[in-house]
């Protein structure tokens, strides 16, 4: 019987052990999509206790606590940090077979050297021990990132963000880079005309461009796109239910924007046309600069209206959606490709039923100009666990080139989430190791080791050109 979370965790063959320990374990991390707070990195914040760095903002844990019958006061409410930690400790023993059980104990081991299982019996000591370590320079925000051998972190930033903390950080000679990512979701959210107008008003202030027409709007957004590029940005990101690819004319979008700006109601058809046009504008700018564009597709957000009213979005009330993806995605990519304006693109799906759809879609637009130009992104959100990662790896293996995958990312708000890269790498090595030992791929450790190294690090290094 193997020990829980030993050195060969998830590695089920001697070949897998060799691949992980010799070819993947010590490689740097390029985390090209996350939701870390730039100000905390720039100011090298130290957290007062583990709840602040571990529980604040982590809706994975919040959902588990709610399922365990924990009152909201101990999740997003006014309970103390220690009380919230105790309630999380009460929940952890019930998370067996949920990836949170793995994440929790991996993170305690990697950052704090704690091998005890978290439970009500161990909670007080673990809270005290981790709190003491978090006061040390080694466990400041930057210390935590360096501990995981992080080379690049790309935060997620709105076009109107000042990027002041990226600029502040860039002046320092640190061992890793913090770069912005352009996330213009609010700029195309015509579902809410009032909120969109408020956003446009803020964009006016930030860009110093008066916005009365579509041309003004695009000029202001393009100025922000240029500003991001000047501050090291090389990636964009979009969080969408699905790609929008309605037919439209420029005059139609001009008219629709005029309606939006004068706070007139727009029809569903006009709403979809506006979103479709904005996606094309953004994609053309990305191509112009040679950026990588990312599309996260398939989340059904804010399902619980009552809790959304009480505590707001991004608090754990989202799920997998069953949106139709193929036709619009094909039409969108084809429109860009047909004009030779399709840049490097990563597609992430939240519904595992779309795995084969995405894996075959990327093959339609991989034109030989760049290795792995169009990517089937690593398992995301609800899928970034053992089963979801394995399915994504196997699907891409069957229908594309796994060897050109740009690896894992955290997509996280927590500075303690970087062992997810280790988790992915261990699973990857286990899959290859089992294939070798079953005689399904050649026993060429040097070549397979190169493939493992490429997926773990080299492919991302080359693809993003950081």
XYZ file of C-alpha atoms in Angstrom:
466
model
C 0.000 0.000 0.000
C 1.398 3.404 -1.001
C 1.565 6.185 1.532
C -0.693 9.187 0.964
C 1.048 12.016 -0.911
C 4.489 10.452 -0.899
C 7.259 11.380 -3.367
C 5.629 9.171 -5.990
C 2.071 10.428 -5.544
C 0.020 9.697 -8.709
C 3.007 7.888 -10.254
C 1.982 4.264 -10.651
C 4.985 2.813 -12.495
C 8.755 3.002 -12.194
C 8.850 4.592 -15.652
C 6.451 7.324 -14.548
C 8.652 7.977 -11.521
C 11.706 8.320 -13.767
C 9.919 10.674 -16.158
C 8.627 12.945 -13.409
C 11.687 13.131 -11.186
C 14.225 13.422 -14.026
C 12.384 15.434 -16.676
C 9.559 17.494 -15.162
C 9.780 18.052 -11.420
C 12.394 20.810 -11.337
C 11.267 22.837 -14.356
C 10.189 26.484 -13.886
C 6.512 27.434 -14.046
C 5.006 29.745 -16.652
C 1.547 30.582 -15.321
C 0.021 32.341 -18.295
C -3.472 32.808 -16.861
C -4.443 33.525 -13.256
C -6.448 35.976 -11.159
C -3.753 37.025 -8.696
C -3.897 40.604 -7.453
C -1.038 42.677 -8.973
C -0.935 45.088 -6.041
C -0.136 42.237 -3.659
C 2.781 41.110 -5.826
C 4.115 44.614 -6.390
C 3.999 45.388 -2.670
C 5.202 41.921 -1.660
C 2.385 41.526 0.828
C 2.576 39.252 3.841
C -0.696 37.675 4.895
C -1.656 37.706 8.563
C -2.840 34.112 8.520
C -3.553 31.171 6.227
C -7.246 32.034 5.880
C -6.359 35.274 4.122
C -4.208 33.572 1.500
C -6.173 30.299 1.324
C -9.871 30.876 1.969
C -10.568 34.467 0.887
C -11.938 34.339 -2.642
C -11.659 30.549 -3.073
C -15.118 29.498 -4.205
C -13.947 25.881 -4.668
C -13.616 25.627 -0.886
C -16.740 27.700 -0.286
C -18.907 25.314 -2.309
C -17.568 22.335 -0.342
C -18.229 24.072 2.969
C -21.798 24.883 1.958
C -22.356 21.277 0.907
C -21.087 20.273 4.358
C -23.716 22.415 6.037
C -21.469 25.302 7.066
C -23.293 28.586 7.630
C -22.424 31.420 5.235
C -21.167 33.478 8.177
C -18.092 31.202 8.249
C -17.589 31.353 4.485
C -18.076 34.893 3.184
C -19.558 36.390 6.333
C -18.253 38.271 9.360
C -16.721 35.364 11.282
C -13.050 35.774 12.182
C -10.336 34.326 9.972
C -9.581 31.690 12.601
C -13.240 30.680 12.872
C -13.427 30.314 9.089
C -10.303 28.164 9.087
C -11.728 25.899 11.789
C -14.877 25.405 9.705
C -12.763 24.573 6.652
C -10.819 22.080 8.784
C -14.131 20.484 9.790
C -14.999 20.097 6.113
C -11.705 18.708 4.790
C -12.111 15.130 6.135
C -15.372 14.952 4.171
C -13.701 15.933 0.893
C -12.232 12.459 0.251
C -12.202 11.784 -3.524
C -12.801 15.473 -4.200
C -9.697 17.162 -5.668
C -9.823 19.631 -2.774
C -8.486 16.891 -0.515
C -5.425 16.579 -2.739
C -5.005 20.339 -3.263
C -5.297 21.057 0.452
C -2.629 18.615 1.573
C -0.304 19.253 -1.360
C -0.333 22.944 -0.509
C 0.249 22.339 3.197
C 3.210 20.125 2.309
C 4.806 22.246 -0.400
C 4.542 25.661 1.235
C 4.656 24.828 4.939
C 6.224 21.365 5.238
C 3.113 20.101 7.040
C 2.335 16.420 6.492
C -0.444 16.113 9.081
C -3.939 15.765 7.684
C -6.103 18.829 8.270
C -8.986 18.070 10.632
C -10.587 19.581 13.743
C -7.873 17.839 15.794
C -4.977 19.438 13.895
C -6.595 22.754 12.931
C -5.377 24.912 15.823
C -1.741 23.870 15.472
C -1.757 24.160 11.682
C -3.357 27.612 11.914
C -0.676 28.763 14.349
C 2.260 27.171 12.519
C 1.283 28.482 9.100
C 0.532 31.912 10.550
C 4.031 32.111 12.010
C 5.630 31.092 8.701
C 3.560 33.639 6.773
C 5.260 36.405 8.756
C 8.653 35.339 7.408
C 10.175 36.859 4.257
C 10.293 33.359 2.781
C 6.476 33.294 2.828
C 5.699 36.752 1.543
C 3.763 36.812 -1.732
C 6.952 36.847 -3.781
C 8.512 34.252 -1.526
C 5.605 31.884 -2.162
C 5.978 32.317 -5.916
C 9.746 31.778 -5.817
C 9.243 28.676 -3.685
C 7.359 27.150 -6.630
C 10.037 28.205 -9.147
C 7.642 30.555 -10.944
C 9.145 32.309 -13.975
C 6.118 34.245 -15.306
C 2.693 35.133 -13.951
C 0.084 36.738 -16.204
C -2.639 38.470 -14.228
C -6.112 39.184 -15.618
C -6.752 42.892 -16.160
C -9.560 45.044 -17.483
C -8.756 47.515 -20.296
C -9.386 50.435 -17.925
C -6.929 49.153 -15.306
C -4.028 51.538 -14.730
C -1.370 48.777 -14.659
C 0.404 50.920 -12.059
C 1.444 47.869 -10.066
C 2.811 46.108 -13.136
C 4.829 49.229 -13.845
C 6.017 49.414 -10.255
C 7.073 45.758 -10.296
C 8.780 46.015 -13.703
C 11.216 48.591 -12.308
C 12.568 46.014 -9.886
C 14.986 43.260 -10.823
C 13.054 40.232 -9.659
C 13.607 36.589 -10.507
C 10.195 36.332 -12.197
C 8.002 38.453 -14.443
C 4.510 39.747 -13.738
C 2.724 40.677 -16.960
C -0.830 41.876 -17.629
C -3.465 40.115 -19.733
C -6.134 42.074 -21.611
C -9.644 40.944 -20.483
C -12.285 43.126 -22.220
C -15.431 41.222 -21.187
C -17.076 44.283 -19.635
C -16.424 46.312 -22.781
C -18.695 44.048 -24.841
C -21.354 43.220 -22.237
C -24.378 44.643 -24.007
C -26.683 42.477 -21.881
C -26.725 45.346 -19.368
C -26.968 48.730 -21.113
C -26.729 50.727 -17.873
C -23.575 48.946 -16.719
C -22.027 49.193 -20.188
C -22.596 52.953 -20.274
C -21.029 53.305 -16.851
C -18.063 51.367 -18.169
C -17.815 53.602 -21.245
C -17.840 56.669 -18.995
C -14.880 55.245 -17.054
C -13.090 54.442 -20.303
C -13.532 58.078 -21.354
C -11.718 59.215 -18.216
C -8.906 56.683 -18.495
C -8.285 57.174 -22.217
C -8.970 60.921 -22.250
C -11.117 60.359 -25.347
C -14.702 61.590 -25.515
C -16.886 58.684 -26.625
C -19.943 59.625 -28.631
C -19.716 57.115 -31.474
C -18.543 53.614 -32.269
C -15.414 55.077 -33.837
C -14.635 56.902 -30.597
C -15.234 53.737 -28.600
C -12.921 51.637 -30.744
C -10.284 54.369 -30.698
C -10.360 54.464 -26.896
C -10.240 50.666 -26.540
C -7.452 50.410 -29.097
C -5.491 53.006 -27.145
C -5.820 50.811 -24.064
C -4.791 47.746 -26.077
C -1.679 49.660 -27.180
C -1.055 50.737 -23.585
C -1.173 47.133 -22.403
C 1.282 46.137 -25.140
C 3.638 48.910 -24.046
C 3.554 47.396 -20.560
C 4.572 43.913 -21.656
C 1.188 42.374 -22.378
C 1.260 39.509 -24.867
C -2.000 37.727 -24.092
C -5.704 38.489 -24.067
C -8.483 36.526 -22.448
C -12.256 36.264 -22.782
C -14.695 34.538 -20.439
C -17.778 33.716 -22.510
C -20.713 31.349 -22.465
C -20.026 30.787 -26.146
C -18.423 32.504 -29.128
C -20.628 35.063 -30.883
C -20.445 35.014 -34.666
C -23.543 36.690 -36.085
C -23.410 38.328 -39.490
C -23.396 42.134 -39.320
C -22.489 45.251 -41.266
C -20.370 48.078 -39.896
C -23.313 50.434 -40.235
C -25.430 48.133 -38.100
C -22.838 48.212 -35.319
C -22.640 52.004 -35.591
C -26.411 52.216 -35.142
C -26.443 49.691 -32.278
C -23.718 51.576 -30.432
C -25.674 54.835 -30.841
C -28.646 53.121 -29.206
C -26.457 51.836 -26.380
C -24.883 55.241 -25.774
C -28.293 56.947 -25.649
C -29.536 54.209 -23.281
C -32.145 52.893 -25.706
C -33.186 49.269 -25.557
C -31.613 46.952 -28.103
C -33.079 43.733 -29.443
C -31.619 40.263 -28.867
C -30.422 40.201 -32.480
C -28.693 43.574 -32.036
C -27.128 42.395 -28.776
C -25.613 39.345 -30.466
C -24.377 41.366 -33.438
C -22.659 43.868 -31.150
C -20.877 41.113 -29.236
C -19.878 39.416 -32.473
C -18.367 42.608 -33.842
C -16.477 43.402 -30.653
C -14.907 39.935 -30.620
C -13.659 40.483 -34.159
C -12.217 43.919 -33.343
C -10.325 42.538 -30.346
C -9.067 39.526 -32.317
C -7.792 41.735 -35.133
C -5.827 43.870 -32.655
C -4.401 40.718 -31.058
C -3.267 39.489 -34.471
C -1.721 42.850 -35.286
C 0.485 42.581 -32.197
C 1.135 38.843 -32.367
C -0.561 38.225 -29.024
C -2.003 34.928 -27.836
C -5.791 35.107 -27.446
C -7.602 32.852 -24.973
C -11.288 31.934 -24.918
C -12.803 30.329 -21.838
C -16.119 28.884 -22.990
C -19.083 27.243 -21.310
C -19.626 28.593 -17.793
C -23.228 29.130 -16.673
C -22.760 31.858 -14.104
C -24.721 33.260 -11.160
C -27.328 30.495 -11.053
C -28.537 31.341 -7.554
C -30.267 34.719 -7.849
C -30.883 35.029 -4.115
C -27.239 34.531 -3.181
C -26.094 36.719 -6.074
C -28.158 39.545 -4.595
C -26.738 38.925 -1.131
C -23.023 38.473 -1.802
C -22.437 39.188 -5.498
C -20.752 37.386 -8.415
C -17.741 35.046 -8.331
C -18.754 33.603 -4.971
C -19.423 30.010 -5.957
C -22.794 29.870 -7.710
C -21.583 28.953 -11.197
C -21.750 25.651 -13.047
C -21.036 23.903 -16.322
C -23.329 25.067 -19.138
C -24.552 23.135 -22.158
C -24.180 25.830 -24.791
C -23.904 25.084 -28.480
C -20.273 25.751 -29.387
C -19.218 24.251 -32.717
C -20.884 26.251 -35.488
C -20.261 29.748 -34.119
C -16.705 28.874 -33.088
C -15.964 27.554 -36.561
C -17.499 30.634 -38.171
C -15.545 33.011 -35.927
C -12.170 31.349 -36.449
C -12.822 30.950 -40.165
C -13.657 34.648 -40.585
C -10.354 35.634 -39.006
C -8.342 32.988 -40.832
C -9.914 33.912 -44.173
C -8.558 37.448 -43.746
C -5.210 36.129 -42.439
C -5.948 37.736 -39.069
C -6.061 34.663 -36.848
C -3.409 34.895 -34.159
C -2.256 32.162 -31.778
C -5.363 30.968 -29.955
C -6.147 28.814 -26.909
C -9.649 27.365 -26.502
C -10.805 26.148 -23.073
C -14.099 24.326 -22.624
C -15.911 23.821 -19.335
C -18.272 21.099 -20.546
C -16.370 17.809 -20.964
C -18.926 16.819 -23.591
C -17.178 19.387 -25.820
C -13.706 17.827 -25.510
C -13.744 16.130 -28.896
C -15.413 19.159 -30.447
C -12.569 21.445 -29.358
C -9.843 18.910 -30.111
C -11.039 18.551 -33.704
C -11.822 22.264 -34.151
C -8.218 23.294 -33.502
C -7.088 21.035 -36.330
C -9.139 23.067 -38.801
C -6.978 26.156 -38.220
C -3.527 24.790 -37.409
C -2.022 25.921 -40.708
C 1.618 24.909 -40.244
C 2.827 28.472 -39.673
C 3.443 27.993 -35.932
C 3.817 24.837 -33.837
C 0.539 24.322 -32.039
C -0.847 27.655 -33.246
C -4.391 26.778 -32.163
C -4.445 25.043 -28.783
C -6.942 22.905 -26.883
C -6.294 24.461 -23.464
C -5.688 22.409 -20.338
C -8.632 21.248 -18.250
C -10.272 24.294 -16.697
C -12.199 25.141 -13.503
C -14.484 22.222 -12.629
C -12.316 20.016 -14.857
C -8.855 20.788 -13.449
C -8.773 17.570 -11.440
C -7.481 14.057 -12.039
C -10.344 12.826 -14.199
C -10.788 16.089 -16.120
C -7.075 16.511 -16.826
C -6.762 12.898 -17.921
C -9.714 13.218 -20.306
C -8.309 16.403 -21.835
C -4.885 14.815 -22.271
C -6.346 11.669 -23.823
C -8.684 13.548 -26.160
C -5.924 15.804 -27.425
C -3.654 12.761 -27.802
C -6.247 10.990 -29.947
C -7.192 13.912 -32.166
C -4.223 16.289 -32.198
C -0.650 16.586 -30.964
C -0.388 16.399 -27.196
C 3.341 16.949 -27.697
C 2.655 20.595 -28.669
C 0.406 21.420 -25.679
C 1.510 24.530 -23.768
C 0.914 22.876 -20.427
C -0.936 23.807 -17.263
C -2.052 27.076 -15.652
C -3.596 27.862 -12.284
C -6.515 30.153 -13.270
C -6.533 30.872 -9.548
C -6.944 33.732 -7.106
C -4.682 32.062 -4.538
C -0.916 32.306 -4.151
C -1.007 28.756 -2.758
C -2.441 27.162 -5.905
C 0.779 26.552 -7.842
C 1.073 22.847 -6.915
C -1.615 22.400 -9.580
C 1.264 22.513 -12.055
C 2.923 19.667 -10.155
C -0.353 17.736 -10.120
C -0.697 18.091 -13.890
C 2.915 17.094 -14.477
C 2.574 14.001 -12.287
C -0.543 12.885 -14.167
C 1.146 13.524 -17.504
C 4.175 11.421 -16.517
C 1.940 8.673 -15.169
C 0.020 8.455 -18.455
C 3.209 8.219 -20.513
C 4.805 5.838 -18.019
C 1.878 3.435 -18.121
C 1.848 3.531 -21.929
C 5.536 2.597 -22.024
C 5.157 -0.252 -19.560
C 2.166 -1.624 -21.475
C 4.186 -1.524 -24.675
C 1.868 1.036 -26.263
C 4.616 3.580 -26.949
C 8.367 2.941 -27.380
C 10.571 2.588 -24.321
C 12.694 5.551 -25.374
C 13.075 7.462 -22.117
C 15.227 10.176 -23.644
C 12.661 11.033 -26.337
C 9.610 10.682 -24.103
C 11.450 12.746 -21.491
C 11.909 15.487 -24.076
C 8.160 15.443 -24.822
C 7.414 15.669 -21.092
C 9.841 18.593 -20.731
C 8.285 20.354 -23.702
C 4.711 20.031 -22.397
C 5.741 20.993 -18.861
C 7.720 24.089 -19.857
C 9.424 24.462 -23.249
C 6.280 24.729 -25.372
C 4.900 27.597 -23.284
C 8.289 29.316 -23.285
C 8.371 29.263 -27.093
C 4.670 29.894 -27.708
C 4.190 32.983 -25.534
C 7.614 34.501 -26.230
C 7.796 36.018 -22.751
